[in-house]
Coordinates of C-alpha atoms and ligand atoms in Angstrom, one line a residue:
M18 CA 1.7 -25.2 -11.9
E19 CA 4.5 -24.5 -13.8
F20 CA 5.8 -20.8 -14.0
S21 CA 8.2 -19.8 -16.8
T22 CA 9.5 -16.5 -18.7
Q23 CA 9.5 -15.3 -22.2
T24 CA 12.4 -12.7 -23.5
T25 CA 11.5 -12.8 -27.0
A26 CA 10.6 -8.6 -27.8
S27 CA 8.4 -9.8 -30.4
L28 CA 5.2 -10.3 -27.7
H29 CA 2.7 -10.5 -31.3
Q30 CA 4.8 -13.4 -31.8
I31 CA 4.0 -15.4 -29.2
K32 CA 2.1 -18.2 -29.6
T33 CA -0.6 -18.5 -26.4
A34 CA -4.1 -19.1 -25.7
A35 CA -4.0 -15.6 -23.7
L36 CA -1.6 -12.8 -23.2
A37 CA -1.3 -10.5 -20.6
V38 CA -1.6 -6.8 -21.0
G39 CA -1.7 -3.7 -18.7
V40 CA -3.2 -0.7 -19.3
F41 CA -3.8 2.3 -17.4
S42 CA -6.9 4.6 -17.0
D43 CA -5.7 8.0 -18.6
G44 CA -5.1 6.2 -21.9
I45 CA -1.1 5.4 -21.0
L46 CA -0.8 1.7 -22.7
S47 CA 2.1 -0.6 -21.2
P48 CA 4.9 -1.0 -22.9
A49 CA 3.7 -4.6 -23.9
A50 CA 0.3 -3.1 -25.3
D51 CA 2.4 -0.1 -27.1
V52 CA 3.9 -3.4 -28.8
L53 CA 0.5 -5.3 -29.4
D54 CA -0.7 -1.9 -30.7
N55 CA 2.0 -1.3 -33.2
A56 CA 1.5 -4.9 -34.3
S57 CA -2.1 -4.5 -34.8
N58 CA -1.8 -1.2 -37.2
G59 CA -3.5 1.1 -33.9
A60 CA -6.7 -1.9 -33.7
L61 CA -5.7 -1.7 -30.0
R62 CA -5.8 1.5 -28.9
A63 CA -9.0 2.4 -30.9
V64 CA -10.7 -0.7 -28.7
I65 CA -9.5 0.6 -25.7
N66 CA -10.9 4.4 -26.6
A67 CA -14.0 2.2 -27.7
E68 CA -15.4 0.8 -24.6
F69 CA -12.2 0.0 -22.4
K70 CA -12.0 2.4 -19.0
A71 CA -9.0 0.6 -17.3
K72 CA -9.3 1.0 -13.8
P73 CA -8.4 -1.6 -11.6
N74 CA -10.2 -5.2 -11.2
T75 CA -11.6 -5.2 -15.2
H76 CA -10.3 -6.6 -18.1
L77 CA -11.4 -7.3 -21.6
V78 CA -10.7 -10.0 -23.9
L79 CA -9.8 -9.2 -27.6
R80 CA -9.6 -12.7 -29.7
N81 CA -7.6 -12.4 -32.7
L82 CA -6.3 -9.4 -32.8
A83 CA -5.0 -8.7 -36.3
G84 CA -0.9 -9.2 -36.3
V85 CA -1.1 -10.6 -33.2
V86 CA -0.6 -14.0 -32.6
A87 CA -2.1 -15.2 -29.2
T88 CA -5.8 -16.2 -29.8
R89 CA -6.7 -13.9 -26.9
V90 CA -5.3 -10.9 -26.0
I91 CA -6.3 -10.1 -22.4
L92 CA -6.1 -6.4 -21.8
V93 CA -5.8 -5.5 -17.9
G94 CA -7.2 -2.5 -15.8
L95 CA -4.5 -1.2 -13.7
G96 CA -5.9 2.5 -12.9
K97 CA -4.2 5.9 -12.8
Q98 CA -0.2 5.3 -13.8
D99 CA 0.6 7.5 -10.7
T100 CA -1.1 5.4 -8.3
Y101 CA -0.1 1.9 -9.4
N102 CA 1.7 0.1 -6.7
A103 CA 2.1 -3.2 -5.6
A104 CA -1.1 -4.3 -4.7
T105 CA -2.9 -2.9 -8.2
H106 CA -0.2 -5.1 -9.8
A107 CA -1.2 -8.0 -7.4
G108 CA -4.9 -7.5 -8.2
A109 CA -4.0 -7.4 -11.8
E110 CA -2.0 -10.5 -11.5
L111 CA -5.2 -11.8 -10.3
V112 CA -7.8 -10.8 -12.7
F113 CA -5.7 -12.5 -15.4
A114 CA -5.2 -15.5 -13.6
N115 CA -9.2 -16.2 -12.1
Y116 CA -9.9 -15.3 -15.5
C117 CA -7.4 -17.9 -16.6
A118 CA -8.6 -20.1 -14.7
N119 CA -12.6 -19.5 -15.4
A120 CA -11.8 -20.0 -18.9
G121 CA -11.0 -23.7 -18.5
L122 CA -7.2 -22.5 -20.3
T123 CA -4.4 -24.5 -19.5
E124 CA -1.7 -22.0 -19.9
G125 CA -1.2 -18.1 -20.3
V126 CA 1.4 -15.5 -20.5
S127 CA 1.1 -12.5 -18.4
A128 CA 3.2 -9.5 -19.6
L129 CA 2.0 -7.3 -16.4
A130 CA 4.8 -7.7 -14.3
S131 CA 7.0 -6.4 -16.8
I132 CA 5.8 -2.7 -15.9
D133 CA 7.5 -0.8 -14.2
C134 CA 5.8 -0.1 -10.5
G135 CA 7.5 2.6 -8.3
N136 CA 10.7 0.9 -6.9
V137 CA 9.1 -2.0 -6.4
K138 CA 11.3 -4.8 -8.0
L139 CA 11.0 -7.4 -10.6
R140 CA 11.4 -10.2 -8.1
S141 CA 8.3 -9.3 -6.2
R142 CA 6.6 -8.6 -9.1
A143 CA 7.5 -11.9 -10.3
K144 CA 6.3 -13.4 -6.9
A145 CA 3.0 -11.6 -6.5
A146 CA 2.5 -13.8 -10.2
A147 CA 2.7 -17.2 -8.9
I148 CA 1.2 -16.1 -5.8
A149 CA -1.7 -14.8 -7.7
A150 CA -1.9 -17.9 -9.9
G151 CA -2.1 -20.3 -6.9
R152 CA -5.4 -18.6 -5.4
A153 CA -6.8 -19.0 -9.1
T154 CA -6.2 -22.2 -9.1
Y155 CA -7.1 -23.8 -5.5
R156 CA -10.7 -25.2 -5.6
Y157 CA -12.5 -26.8 -2.6
T158 CA -14.0 -29.8 -3.6
A159 CA -12.5 -32.4 -0.4
T160 CA -16.6 -32.8 0.3
V161 CA -18.2 -32.3 -2.1
S162 CA -19.7 -34.8 -3.9
E163 CA -21.7 -33.2 -6.6
K164 CA -18.9 -31.7 -8.6
T165 CA -20.2 -29.0 -10.4
D166 CA -16.8 -26.5 -10.8
A167 CA -14.8 -28.1 -13.1
A168 CA -11.3 -28.0 -11.3
P169 CA -9.2 -25.2 -13.3
K170 CA -6.6 -26.9 -15.7
L171 CA -4.2 -23.9 -15.8
R172 CA -0.6 -26.0 -15.3
K173 CA 1.4 -23.3 -16.9
I174 CA 2.1 -18.9 -16.3
A175 CA 5.0 -17.5 -18.1
L176 CA 5.9 -14.2 -17.6
W177 CA 6.7 -12.3 -20.3
V178 CA 10.1 -9.9 -19.4
A179 CA 13.3 -8.3 -20.5
R180 CA 16.4 -10.8 -21.6
N181 CA 18.3 -9.5 -19.2
K182 CA 15.9 -9.5 -16.5
A183 CA 14.8 -13.5 -17.1
N184 CA 17.1 -14.4 -14.0
E185 CA 15.6 -11.8 -11.4
A186 CA 12.2 -13.1 -12.6
Q187 CA 12.7 -17.0 -12.1
Q188 CA 13.8 -15.9 -8.4
G189 CA 11.2 -14.8 -7.8
L190 CA 8.7 -17.2 -9.2
R191 CA 10.6 -19.6 -7.2
E192 CA 10.1 -18.1 -4.9
G193 CA 6.4 -17.6 -5.2
K194 CA 5.4 -21.0 -5.9
A195 CA 6.7 -21.9 -2.8
I196 CA 5.0 -19.3 -0.6
A197 CA 2.0 -20.3 -3.6
N198 CA 2.1 -24.4 -2.3
G199 CA 2.1 -23.2 0.7
M200 CA -0.9 -20.9 1.4
N201 CA -2.9 -23.7 -0.8
L202 CA -2.2 -26.3 2.3
T203 CA -3.2 -23.3 4.7
R204 CA -6.2 -23.1 2.7
L205 CA -7.3 -26.4 2.6
L206 CA -6.5 -27.1 6.0
G207 CA -9.1 -23.9 7.2
D208 CA -11.8 -24.8 5.1
L209 CA -12.0 -28.8 6.1
P210 CA -14.9 -29.2 8.2
P211 CA -13.4 -29.6 11.6
N212 CA -15.1 -33.3 12.3
V213 CA -12.6 -33.8 10.3
C214 CA -9.5 -31.3 10.6
T215 CA -9.0 -32.7 13.6
P216 CA -6.3 -32.2 16.2
T217 CA -5.4 -35.2 15.1
Y218 CA -6.0 -34.1 10.9
L219 CA -2.8 -31.8 12.2
G220 CA -1.1 -33.8 13.8
N221 CA -0.9 -36.4 10.6
T222 CA -0.7 -33.4 8.3
A223 CA 2.9 -32.6 10.1
K224 CA 3.8 -36.2 9.5
K225 CA 2.7 -36.5 6.0
L226 CA 4.7 -33.5 5.7
S227 CA 7.8 -35.0 7.2
K228 CA 7.5 -37.8 4.4
E229 CA 7.4 -35.5 1.7
F230 CA 10.4 -32.9 2.5
K231 CA 13.6 -34.6 3.9
S232 CA 14.6 -31.1 5.9
L233 CA 11.1 -32.0 8.1
K234 CA 10.8 -34.0 10.8
A235 CA 7.6 -34.1 12.3
E236 CA 6.7 -35.0 16.3
V237 CA 3.3 -35.4 17.2
L238 CA 3.0 -35.3 21.8
G239 CA -0.3 -37.1 23.0
L240 CA -2.1 -36.7 26.3
K241 CA 0.1 -39.3 28.0
Q242 CA 3.2 -36.2 26.7
I243 CA 1.4 -33.6 27.5
E244 CA 0.9 -34.4 30.9
A245 CA 4.0 -35.3 31.4
L246 CA 5.0 -31.5 30.5
K247 CA 2.9 -30.3 32.8
M248 CA 1.2 -28.4 30.5
G249 CA -1.5 -27.4 32.7
S250 CA -3.3 -24.5 30.9
F251 CA -3.1 -26.5 27.2
L252 CA -4.6 -29.1 29.3
S253 CA -7.9 -27.5 30.5
V254 CA -9.4 -26.4 26.9
A255 CA -8.1 -30.1 26.0
R256 CA -10.4 -31.6 28.5
G257 CA -13.2 -30.1 27.3
S258 CA -13.5 -32.2 24.4
Y259 CA -13.8 -36.5 23.5
E260 CA -11.1 -35.3 20.7
P261 CA -7.7 -36.0 22.1
P262 CA -5.4 -33.2 22.1
A263 CA -1.9 -32.9 19.8
F264 CA 1.2 -31.1 20.5
I265 CA 3.0 -31.0 16.7
V266 CA 7.1 -29.9 17.0
L267 CA 7.9 -29.9 12.9
K268 CA 11.2 -29.0 12.6
H269 CA 13.3 -27.7 9.3
T270 CA 17.0 -28.4 9.1
A271 CA 18.9 -26.2 7.2
G272 CA 20.8 -28.1 4.3
T273 CA 24.4 -29.0 4.9
K274 CA 25.4 -25.7 3.0
V275 CA 25.4 -24.2 6.2
A276 CA 28.4 -25.2 8.6
A277 CA 27.5 -26.3 11.7
K278 CA 29.6 -23.9 13.4
D279 CA 28.1 -20.8 11.8
R280 CA 24.5 -22.2 11.8
K281 CA 22.0 -19.7 13.4
A282 CA 20.0 -19.8 16.3
P283 CA 16.2 -21.3 14.8
I284 CA 13.4 -19.3 14.9
V285 CA 10.0 -20.9 16.3
L286 CA 6.7 -20.3 14.7
V287 CA 3.9 -21.2 17.3
G288 CA 0.1 -21.0 15.4
K289 CA -2.6 -21.6 17.3
G290 CA -4.6 -25.2 17.2
I291 CA -8.5 -24.5 18.0
T292 CA -9.9 -26.9 15.4
F293 CA -13.1 -25.7 16.7
D294 CA -13.9 -23.0 19.3
A295 CA -17.8 -23.5 20.3
G296 CA -16.5 -21.1 23.2
G297 CA -16.6 -23.7 25.9
I298 CA -19.3 -23.1 29.0
S299 CA -19.0 -19.3 28.3
L300 CA -20.9 -20.2 25.2
K301 CA -20.6 -18.4 21.8
P302 CA -24.0 -17.4 20.5
A303 CA -25.4 -19.9 17.5
A304 CA -24.8 -17.0 14.4
N305 CA -21.7 -17.8 12.6
M306 CA -20.1 -20.6 14.9
D307 CA -18.9 -22.5 11.6
E308 CA -17.1 -20.1 11.1
M309 CA -14.9 -21.1 14.5
K310 CA -13.7 -24.3 12.9
Y311 CA -11.0 -21.4 11.0
D312 CA -9.6 -20.5 14.6
M313 CA -7.1 -23.4 13.5
C314 CA -5.9 -21.2 11.2
G315 CA -2.9 -19.8 12.6
A316 CA -2.0 -23.4 12.8
A317 CA -2.1 -23.6 9.0
S318 CA -0.5 -21.1 8.2
V319 CA 2.9 -22.0 10.6
L320 CA 2.2 -25.7 8.5
G321 CA 2.2 -24.1 5.1
T322 CA 4.9 -22.0 5.9
M323 CA 7.1 -24.9 6.6
R324 CA 6.0 -26.3 3.5
S325 CA 7.0 -23.1 1.8
I326 CA 10.3 -23.1 3.1
A327 CA 11.0 -26.8 2.9
E328 CA 10.5 -26.4 -0.9
L329 CA 12.7 -23.7 -0.8
E330 CA 15.2 -25.3 0.7
L331 CA 15.8 -22.6 3.3
D332 CA 19.1 -22.1 4.8
R333 CA 17.8 -21.6 7.9
D334 CA 16.7 -23.8 11.2
V335 CA 13.0 -23.5 11.7
I336 CA 10.6 -24.9 14.6
A337 CA 7.1 -24.7 13.5
I338 CA 5.4 -25.4 17.4
V339 CA 1.3 -26.7 16.7
P340 CA -1.1 -26.9 20.3
S341 CA -4.2 -28.9 18.8
C342 CA -7.2 -28.8 20.9
E343 CA -11.3 -28.3 20.2
N344 CA -13.1 -26.1 23.0
L345 CA -16.5 -27.0 23.5
P346 CA -18.4 -26.8 26.6
S347 CA -18.6 -30.8 28.4
G348 CA -19.2 -31.9 31.9
R349 CA -15.4 -31.6 32.2
A350 CA -14.6 -28.3 30.9
N351 CA -13.4 -24.9 32.1
K352 CA -15.5 -23.1 34.1
P353 CA -15.1 -19.4 34.4
G354 CA -13.7 -19.1 38.5
D355 CA -11.0 -22.0 37.6
I356 CA -7.5 -21.8 38.7
V357 CA -5.2 -24.0 36.1
T358 CA -1.5 -24.4 36.4
S359 CA 0.7 -23.3 33.4
M360 CA 3.3 -25.7 32.4
S361 CA 6.1 -21.5 32.8
G362 CA 4.8 -22.9 36.9
K363 CA 2.6 -19.5 36.6
T364 CA -1.1 -20.0 38.0
I365 CA -4.2 -18.9 35.7
E366 CA -7.9 -17.4 36.6
I367 CA -10.0 -18.6 33.6
L368 CA -12.9 -15.7 33.9
N369 CA -14.0 -16.6 30.3
T370 CA -13.7 -20.2 28.5
D371 CA -13.9 -18.1 24.8
A372 CA -10.5 -16.5 25.8
E373 CA -8.9 -20.3 25.1
G374 CA -6.1 -19.2 22.5
R375 CA -4.2 -17.5 25.1
L376 CA -4.9 -20.5 27.6
V377 CA -3.1 -23.1 24.6
L378 CA -0.9 -20.7 23.1
C379 CA 1.2 -19.7 26.8
D380 CA 2.0 -23.7 27.8
A381 CA 3.7 -23.4 23.9
L382 CA 5.4 -20.2 24.2
T383 CA 7.1 -21.9 26.9
Y384 CA 7.8 -24.9 25.3
A385 CA 10.0 -23.3 22.8
E386 CA 12.4 -21.6 25.4
R387 CA 14.1 -25.2 25.0
F388 CA 15.1 -24.2 21.8
K389 CA 17.2 -21.2 22.5
P390 CA 15.5 -19.5 20.0
A391 CA 17.0 -15.8 17.5
A392 CA 13.0 -15.4 17.7
V393 CA 9.6 -16.8 18.2
I394 CA 6.7 -16.0 16.3
D395 CA 3.3 -16.9 17.4
V396 CA 0.1 -16.8 15.2
A397 CA -3.3 -16.8 16.1
T398 CA -7.0 -16.4 15.5
L399 CA -6.9 -14.9 18.9
T400 CA -9.7 -11.8 18.8
G401 CA -12.4 -10.6 17.8
A402 CA -11.4 -6.6 18.9
C403 CA -8.4 -7.5 16.1
V404 CA -11.0 -7.4 13.4
V405 CA -12.6 -4.3 15.4
A406 CA -9.1 -2.9 15.2
L407 CA -8.3 -3.5 11.8
G408 CA -10.8 -5.7 9.3
N409 CA -9.3 -8.1 7.1
V410 CA -7.1 -5.6 5.9
N411 CA -4.4 -5.8 7.9
T412 CA -3.2 -8.5 10.6
G413 CA -2.5 -7.4 14.1
L414 CA 1.4 -7.0 14.9
F415 CA 2.6 -7.3 18.4
S416 CA 6.1 -7.3 19.7
T417 CA 8.6 -5.9 22.4
D418 CA 11.3 -5.8 20.1
D419 CA 11.4 -3.4 17.4
A420 CA 13.9 -5.2 14.8
L421 CA 11.6 -8.2 14.9
A422 CA 8.2 -6.1 14.3
E423 CA 10.1 -3.8 11.8
G424 CA 11.1 -7.7 9.9
L425 CA 8.0 -8.4 9.7
L426 CA 6.4 -5.1 8.7
Q427 CA 9.0 -4.5 6.3
A428 CA 8.4 -8.6 4.7
G429 CA 4.3 -8.3 4.7
R430 CA 5.0 -5.2 2.2
E431 CA 6.8 -6.8 0.2
T432 CA 4.5 -9.7 -0.2
N433 CA 0.9 -7.8 -0.3
D434 CA 0.3 -9.5 3.0
T435 CA 0.5 -6.7 5.5
A436 CA 0.2 -6.4 9.1
W437 CA -0.3 -3.2 11.2
R438 CA 1.8 -2.8 14.8
M439 CA -0.2 -2.4 17.8
P440 CA 0.7 -1.0 21.6
L441 CA 2.1 -3.3 24.0
D442 CA 2.4 -0.6 26.7
D443 CA 3.3 -2.1 30.5
A444 CA -0.4 0.1 31.2
Y445 CA -2.4 -2.7 29.9
Q446 CA -0.7 -5.3 31.7
E447 CA -2.8 -4.2 34.8
Q448 CA -6.4 -5.5 33.5
L449 CA -5.6 -9.0 33.8
R450 CA -4.7 -8.8 37.7
S451 CA -6.3 -11.1 39.3
N452 CA -7.4 -11.4 43.1
F453 CA -6.8 -15.2 43.3
A454 CA -3.7 -16.0 40.7
D455 CA -0.9 -15.0 39.2
I456 CA -2.9 -13.4 35.8
A457 CA -6.7 -13.5 34.3
N458 CA -6.9 -15.1 30.9
I459 CA -9.5 -11.9 30.4
G460 CA -8.4 -8.2 30.6
G461 CA -12.5 -6.7 30.0
P462 CA -13.5 -5.1 26.5
P463 CA -11.6 -1.9 26.8
A464 CA -8.5 -2.9 23.8
G465 CA -9.4 -6.5 23.3
A466 CA -6.2 -7.9 21.1
V467 CA -3.7 -5.7 22.9
T468 CA -4.5 -7.1 26.7
A469 CA -4.7 -10.7 24.9
A470 CA -0.5 -10.0 23.6
C471 CA -0.2 -8.8 27.1
F472 CA -1.1 -11.8 28.5
L473 CA 0.9 -14.1 26.0
S474 CA 3.9 -11.4 26.5
R475 CA 3.7 -12.8 29.9
F476 CA 5.5 -16.1 28.7
T477 CA 8.1 -14.2 26.5
K478 CA 10.6 -12.6 28.8
S479 CA 13.4 -15.3 27.8
Y480 CA 13.8 -14.2 23.9
A481 CA 12.5 -11.7 20.8
W482 CA 9.2 -12.2 20.3
A483 CA 6.0 -11.4 18.0
H484 CA 2.5 -12.0 18.4
L485 CA 0.2 -12.2 15.1
D486 CA -3.4 -11.7 15.7
I487 CA -4.7 -13.0 12.6
A488 CA -8.4 -13.0 13.5
G489 CA -9.4 -10.3 10.6
T490 CA -7.6 -12.1 7.9
A491 CA -7.2 -15.7 8.1
W492 CA -10.8 -16.0 6.2
R493 CA -13.0 -14.6 4.4
S494 CA -16.9 -14.5 5.5
G495 CA -20.2 -14.9 3.3
K496 CA -20.7 -15.6 -0.4
D497 CA -17.1 -16.5 -0.8
K498 CA -16.2 -17.9 2.6
G499 CA -12.8 -19.0 2.4
A500 CA -9.2 -19.4 4.3
S501 CA -7.3 -16.8 2.5
G502 CA -3.9 -18.5 3.1
R503 CA -2.4 -15.6 5.1
P504 CA 0.1 -14.6 6.6
V505 CA 2.2 -17.6 5.1
P506 CA 3.2 -14.7 2.4
M507 CA 4.7 -12.4 5.5
L508 CA 6.7 -15.1 7.4
V509 CA 8.2 -17.0 4.4
Q510 CA 9.0 -13.6 3.3
Y511 CA 10.2 -12.8 7.1
L512 CA 12.1 -16.7 6.5
L513 CA 13.8 -15.6 3.5
D514 CA 15.2 -12.6 4.8
H515 CA 16.7 -14.1 7.5
A516 CA 18.3 -16.9 6.4
Ligands
BES29 N1 -11.4 -17.2 18.9 C1 -11.6 -16.6 18.8 C2 -11.6 -14.7 18.1 C3 -11.7 -15.1 17.4 C4 -13.6 -14.6 17.0 C5 -11.5 -14.8 15.9 C6 -14.1 -14.2 15.9 C7 -12.5 -14.1 14.8 C8 -13.6 -13.9 15.0 C9 -11.1 -16.4 20.5 O1 -11.1 -17.5 21.1 C10 -12.2 -16.4 21.4 O2 -13.3 -16.3 21.5 N2 -11.9 -14.4 21.8 C11 -12.6 -13.8 22.8 C12 -11.9 -13.2 24.2 C13 -12.7 -12.5 25.0 C14 -13.4 -13.6 25.3 C15 -11.9 -12.2 26.1 C16 -13.6 -13.1 21.7 O3 -13.0 -12.5 20.8 O4 -14.5 -12.4 22.4
MN30 MN1 -12.8 -18.7 21.6
ZN31 ZN1 -10.8 -19.4 19.8

């Protein structure tokens, strides 16, 4: 996809296959719609009065509007003007991008970002437009032989903005484009079947990224090396499967613009990479078990984020770590009651083999210490309890560091990829007491998302740490089943804000 800006005042003279203008449901025309209304001698207003209520997520296509050069004018509903916000704007851009992609158009012009929207900057609105175009053009085709759904031909989106704001819009588009590319990698890795997207496949993806971007270096540790590191907890999960585990380290180095002495400590991202979670001996029920192919979406999102920041040549060192394996029942698998020794030396009593995410993450969190990180952010489809608590709207955020937590919340608001902070009181830690080891791997039914985070917190004492539980936000179930690409926008924005 290519993104650009259009700054002519004469919107009605822009030659394009589709021109999007916003309309509020209170009958108020956006400035762009107003230009077209004047050019068409009131024809636009007449159509709106007759047949367009301008509710959010609705649109009306007008062909050959008098006085307007564009082949089609797409009226996009924005809802009431006084409730118009960043999320409604992002939704409107998606409606337009979906229209263009599904109609088989190759290009379009959107005037939606030109509409003022509370205190949301144009840069953020432009970013949202690019992210929407990325989503609209994503199609999963990797394992479909009968290509019924034609691949979208949409290649170019231009934003209509005021001339003195073109630079700001272009900055937003550049960031949004990189985020969209990262999200589409994340979506693809998530959507690929678990017999294709194995730990080895994730490792190869990291290596491929390091070939494509010169700021990236990949290292993929195999079984022998993981054993040498004494990652007894991670290995105990991996043992249950024939599929070899992989411990992936992907490093992004800031450009030479940053002098060595000004180099800040790296930010480390850790992604849960369970390429299939059957639960192990604590086997999951059969219904919807296929969706546990998405249990590597934490890994997919940190790889996607690395792709985005490499494309942006971010001026900050960032390291992604992905412990990856399958969680299957077998004669070699973990059993309830087993006690394993983590890389940190802490012993863990495994009371439920389906609480495997924390078992692989704890060793990765210990490994992260060697980088003396400024912050460590782990991303994981960790608990069903988080889905119960927050649904698919907000990612669960847990952190012992208020500045880090606030930075992530802010980055999420900025990119319409929101999180909600959850508690980590010491009182919850009691639920993880074990009679036979230093810690148990489950804390019983109450506050399941919190006790999972508490478990991780035991391994993160030497740095600022945040945990993102994306169990509810990483993918959608049902007829539109598919990975969302979240929380790539939040992570990339956080890194941009802290470069
Ligand atoms: N990958 C799952 C969490 C999950 C479940 C994410 C459903 C999205 C949808 C995780 O490994 C898991 O199985 N967690 C258990 C923990 C429990 C055994 C303490 C869960 O949530 O049931
Ligand atoms: Mn599990
Ligand atoms: Zn899992």
